[in-house]
Coordinates of C-alpha atoms and ligand atoms in Angstrom, one line a residue:
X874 CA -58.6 -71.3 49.8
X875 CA -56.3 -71.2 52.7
X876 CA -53.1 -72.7 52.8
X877 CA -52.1 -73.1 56.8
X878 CA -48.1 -73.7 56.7
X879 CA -46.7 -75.6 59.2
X880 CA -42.8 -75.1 59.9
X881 CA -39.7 -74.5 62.1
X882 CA -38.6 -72.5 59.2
X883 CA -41.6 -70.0 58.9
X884 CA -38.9 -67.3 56.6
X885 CA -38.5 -70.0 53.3
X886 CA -41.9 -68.7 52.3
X887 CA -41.5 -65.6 52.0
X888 CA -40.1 -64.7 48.7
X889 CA -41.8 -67.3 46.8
X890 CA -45.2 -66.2 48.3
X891 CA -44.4 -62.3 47.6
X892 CA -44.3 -62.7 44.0
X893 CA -46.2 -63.1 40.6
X894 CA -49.3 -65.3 40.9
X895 CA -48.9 -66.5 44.3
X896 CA -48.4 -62.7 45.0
X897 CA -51.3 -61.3 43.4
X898 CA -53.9 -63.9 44.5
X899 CA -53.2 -63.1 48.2
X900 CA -54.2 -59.6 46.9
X901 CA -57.6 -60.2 45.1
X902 CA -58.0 -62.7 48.3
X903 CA -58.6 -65.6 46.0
X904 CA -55.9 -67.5 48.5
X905 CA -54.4 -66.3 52.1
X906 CA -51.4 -68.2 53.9
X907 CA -51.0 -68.5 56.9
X908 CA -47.6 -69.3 58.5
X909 CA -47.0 -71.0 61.7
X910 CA -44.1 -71.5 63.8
X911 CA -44.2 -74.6 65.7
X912 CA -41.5 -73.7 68.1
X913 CA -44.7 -71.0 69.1
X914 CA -46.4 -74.6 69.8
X915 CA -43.7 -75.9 72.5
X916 CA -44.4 -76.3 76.8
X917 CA -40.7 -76.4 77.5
X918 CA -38.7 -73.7 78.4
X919 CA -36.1 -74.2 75.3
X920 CA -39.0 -75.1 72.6
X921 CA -37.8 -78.0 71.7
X922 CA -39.3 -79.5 68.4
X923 CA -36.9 -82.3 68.0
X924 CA -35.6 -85.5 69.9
X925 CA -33.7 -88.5 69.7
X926 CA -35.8 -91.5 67.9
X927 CA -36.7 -94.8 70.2
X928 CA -34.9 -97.2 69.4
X929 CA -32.0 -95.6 68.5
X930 CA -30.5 -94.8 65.4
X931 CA -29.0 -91.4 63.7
X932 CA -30.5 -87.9 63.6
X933 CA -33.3 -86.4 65.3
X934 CA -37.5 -86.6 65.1
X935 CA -39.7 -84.4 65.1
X936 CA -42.2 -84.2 68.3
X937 CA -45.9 -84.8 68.2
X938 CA -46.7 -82.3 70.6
X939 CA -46.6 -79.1 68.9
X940 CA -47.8 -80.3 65.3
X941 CA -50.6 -81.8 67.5
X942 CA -50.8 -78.5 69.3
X943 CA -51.1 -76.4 66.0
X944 CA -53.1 -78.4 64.3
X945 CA -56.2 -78.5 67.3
X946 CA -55.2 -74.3 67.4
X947 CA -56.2 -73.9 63.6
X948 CA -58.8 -76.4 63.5
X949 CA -60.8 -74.5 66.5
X950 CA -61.9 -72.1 63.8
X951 CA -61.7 -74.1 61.1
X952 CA -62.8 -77.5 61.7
X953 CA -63.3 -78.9 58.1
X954 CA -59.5 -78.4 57.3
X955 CA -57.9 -81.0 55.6
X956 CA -54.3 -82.0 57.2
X957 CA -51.5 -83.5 55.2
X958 CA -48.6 -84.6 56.2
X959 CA -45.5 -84.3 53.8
X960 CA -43.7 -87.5 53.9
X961 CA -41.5 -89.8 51.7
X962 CA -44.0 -92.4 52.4
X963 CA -47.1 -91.0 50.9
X964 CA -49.1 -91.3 47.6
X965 CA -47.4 -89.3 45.2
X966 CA -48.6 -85.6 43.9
X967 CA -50.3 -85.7 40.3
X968 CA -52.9 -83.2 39.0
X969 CA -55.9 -85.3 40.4
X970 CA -55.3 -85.3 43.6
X971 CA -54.5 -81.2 43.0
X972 CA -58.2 -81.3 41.5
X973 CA -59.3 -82.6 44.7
X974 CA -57.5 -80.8 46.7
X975 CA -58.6 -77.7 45.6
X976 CA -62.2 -78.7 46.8
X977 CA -60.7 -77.6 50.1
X978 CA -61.4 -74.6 52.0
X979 CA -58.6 -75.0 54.2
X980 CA -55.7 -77.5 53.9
X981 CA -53.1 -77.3 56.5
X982 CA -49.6 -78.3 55.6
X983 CA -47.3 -80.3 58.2
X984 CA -43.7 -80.1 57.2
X985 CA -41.2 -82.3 58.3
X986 CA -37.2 -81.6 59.1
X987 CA -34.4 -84.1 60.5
X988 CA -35.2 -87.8 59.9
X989 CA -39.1 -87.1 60.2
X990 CA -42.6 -86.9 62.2
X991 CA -43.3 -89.1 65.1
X992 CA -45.7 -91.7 63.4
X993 CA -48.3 -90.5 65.4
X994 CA -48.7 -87.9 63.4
X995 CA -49.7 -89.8 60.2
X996 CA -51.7 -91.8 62.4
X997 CA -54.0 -89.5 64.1
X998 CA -53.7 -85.6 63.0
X999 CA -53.1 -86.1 59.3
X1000 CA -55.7 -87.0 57.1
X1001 CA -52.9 -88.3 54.6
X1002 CA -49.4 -88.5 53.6
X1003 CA -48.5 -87.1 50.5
X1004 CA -44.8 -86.9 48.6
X1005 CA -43.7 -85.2 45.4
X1006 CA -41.5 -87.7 44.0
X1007 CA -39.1 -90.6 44.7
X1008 CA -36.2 -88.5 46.3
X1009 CA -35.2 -87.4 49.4
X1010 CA -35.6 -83.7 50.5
X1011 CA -34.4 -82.2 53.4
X1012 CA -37.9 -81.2 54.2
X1013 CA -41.4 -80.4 53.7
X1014 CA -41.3 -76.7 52.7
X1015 CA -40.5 -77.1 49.0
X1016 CA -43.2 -80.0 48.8
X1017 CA -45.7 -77.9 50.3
X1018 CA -45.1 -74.7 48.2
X1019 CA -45.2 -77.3 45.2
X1020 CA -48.5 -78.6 46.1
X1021 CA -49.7 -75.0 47.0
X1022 CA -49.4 -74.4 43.3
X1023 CA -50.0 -77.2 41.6
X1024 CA -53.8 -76.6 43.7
X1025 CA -53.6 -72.9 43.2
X1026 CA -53.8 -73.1 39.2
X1027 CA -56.9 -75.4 40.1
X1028 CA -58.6 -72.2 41.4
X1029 CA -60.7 -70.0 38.5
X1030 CA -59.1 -66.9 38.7
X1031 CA -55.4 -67.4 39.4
X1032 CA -54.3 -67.5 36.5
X1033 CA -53.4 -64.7 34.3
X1034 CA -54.9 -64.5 30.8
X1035 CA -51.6 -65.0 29.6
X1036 CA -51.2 -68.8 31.0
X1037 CA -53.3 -71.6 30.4
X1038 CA -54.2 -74.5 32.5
X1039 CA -53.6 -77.5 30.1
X1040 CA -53.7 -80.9 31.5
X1041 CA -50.5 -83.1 31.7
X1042 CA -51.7 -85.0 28.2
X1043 CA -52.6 -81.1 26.9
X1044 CA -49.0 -79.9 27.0
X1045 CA -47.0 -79.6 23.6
X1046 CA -43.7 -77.8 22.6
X1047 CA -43.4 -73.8 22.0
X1048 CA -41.7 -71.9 20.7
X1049 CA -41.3 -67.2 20.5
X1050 CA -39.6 -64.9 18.3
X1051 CA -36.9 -64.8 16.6
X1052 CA -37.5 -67.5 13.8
X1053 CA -34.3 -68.5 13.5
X1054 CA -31.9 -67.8 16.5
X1055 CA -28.2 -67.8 16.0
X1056 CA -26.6 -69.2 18.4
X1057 CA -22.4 -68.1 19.2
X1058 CA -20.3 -69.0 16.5
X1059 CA -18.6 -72.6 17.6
X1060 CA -15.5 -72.7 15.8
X1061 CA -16.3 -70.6 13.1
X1062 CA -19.7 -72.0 12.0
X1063 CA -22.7 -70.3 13.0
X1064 CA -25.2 -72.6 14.6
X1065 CA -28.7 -71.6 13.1
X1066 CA -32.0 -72.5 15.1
X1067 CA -35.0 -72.5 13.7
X1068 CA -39.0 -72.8 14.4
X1069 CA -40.3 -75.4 12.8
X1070 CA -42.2 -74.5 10.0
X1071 CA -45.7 -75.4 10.3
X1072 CA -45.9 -72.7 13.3
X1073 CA -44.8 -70.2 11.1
X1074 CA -47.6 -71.9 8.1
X1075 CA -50.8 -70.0 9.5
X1076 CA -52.9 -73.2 8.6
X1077 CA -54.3 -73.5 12.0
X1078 CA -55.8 -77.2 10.7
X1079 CA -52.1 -78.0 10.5
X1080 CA -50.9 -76.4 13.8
X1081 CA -53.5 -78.6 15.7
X1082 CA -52.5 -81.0 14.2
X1083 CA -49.0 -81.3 15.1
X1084 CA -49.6 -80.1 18.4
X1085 CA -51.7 -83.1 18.7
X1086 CA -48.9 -84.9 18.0
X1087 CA -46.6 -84.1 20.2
Ligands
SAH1156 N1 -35.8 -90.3 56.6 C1 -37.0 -89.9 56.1 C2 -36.8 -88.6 55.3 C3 -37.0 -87.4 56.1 S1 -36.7 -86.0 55.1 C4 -37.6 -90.9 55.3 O1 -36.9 -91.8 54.8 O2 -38.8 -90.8 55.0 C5 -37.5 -84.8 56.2 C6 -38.8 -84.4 55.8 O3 -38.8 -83.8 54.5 C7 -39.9 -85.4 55.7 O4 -40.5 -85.6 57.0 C8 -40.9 -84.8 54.8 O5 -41.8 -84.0 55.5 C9 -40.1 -84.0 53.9 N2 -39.8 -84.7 52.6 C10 -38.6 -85.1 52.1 N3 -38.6 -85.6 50.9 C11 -39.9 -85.5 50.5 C12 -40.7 -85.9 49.3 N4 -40.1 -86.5 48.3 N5 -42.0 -85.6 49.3 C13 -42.6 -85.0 50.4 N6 -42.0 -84.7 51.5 C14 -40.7 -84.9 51.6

């Protein structure tokens, strides 16, 4: 899978992308990203990326121009990528849409900054708009390193032995060592914490089953 990023802050993904998983399937190749400045995508002599909206109103837009720009550049040698644009606007990020996503052999990222993309964009170089939640970010980075790895875990291989992919409904409390933790003393009486019991039991029947429940 390649993840084609683009941003006009190329340096936020570097130190998530350096480490752990993300960091280790770059190595064994399972996944490559690759970052792109769209200031590199400009025709004017002081790259702009922004201006004012029509119409008026506060803050600044992003141009069409060099998303457009990068977009053709990337899809020259891969033509089947899938664009999405990050926006507040678009169908919200669950795990089947990661699923499908990760069908993908190429998915390039647009991410928005100021007060958004010129329209045109979600028009006619995204394929679709997609958001992470119902809040207001101040741009497209975090989404896109969110949807990065919700599609990542999708891929056999990237994870470690020592995580599991479990869907949403799959996911149940846990708890490590010690048994009982002791927490500070809060005005002279110890605060004792302890696992429930039916972890500690052995009766796997049992653990299921309250696993289940949860
Ligand atoms: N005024 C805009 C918000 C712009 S925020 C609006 O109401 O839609 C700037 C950029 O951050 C957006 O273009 C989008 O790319 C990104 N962004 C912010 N919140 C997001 C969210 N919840 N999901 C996905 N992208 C988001």
């Amino acid at each position: 899978m390649r993840f084609h990023l683009l941003t006009i802050f190329p340096g936020i993904f570097d130190s998530y992308l350096g480490e752990s998983l993300f960091k280790r399937a770059q190595k064994a190749r399972l996944i490559s990203t690759h970052v792109y400045n769209l200031r590199d995508f400009t025709s004017d002599k002081h790259h702009k990326v922004d201006d004012r909206p029509f119409g008026g109103g506060p803050g600044m837009v992003m141009k069409v121009e060099p998303v457009y720009k990068a977009v053709a550049r990337i899809k020259k040698t891969r033509p089947k990528a899938r664009v999405i644009l990050f926006s507040t606007r678009g169908r919200k990020l669950d795990a089947i849409a990661a699923k499908r996503l990760s069908k993908y052999s190429d998915l390039i990222l647009i991410c928005g900054r100021y007060e958004g993309v010129d329209e045109r964009v979600a028009q006619r170089v995204a394929d679709e708009e997609i958001s992470i939640g119902d809040y207001v970010l101040s741009g497209g980075e975090l989404p896109a390193l969110v949807l990065m790895e919700a599609v990542s875990r999708q891929l056999p291989g990237f994870l470690g032995k020592e995580e599991s992919l479990e869907e949403v409904n799959g996911s149940f409390p846990t708890y490590t060592r010690p048994e009982v933790f002791v927490a500070g003393k809060a005005k002279g009486k110890a605060r004792k914490w302890s696992v429930p019991p039916v972890l500690l039991s052995g009766d796997h029947k049992k653990i299921e089953e309250w696993r289940r429940r949860r």
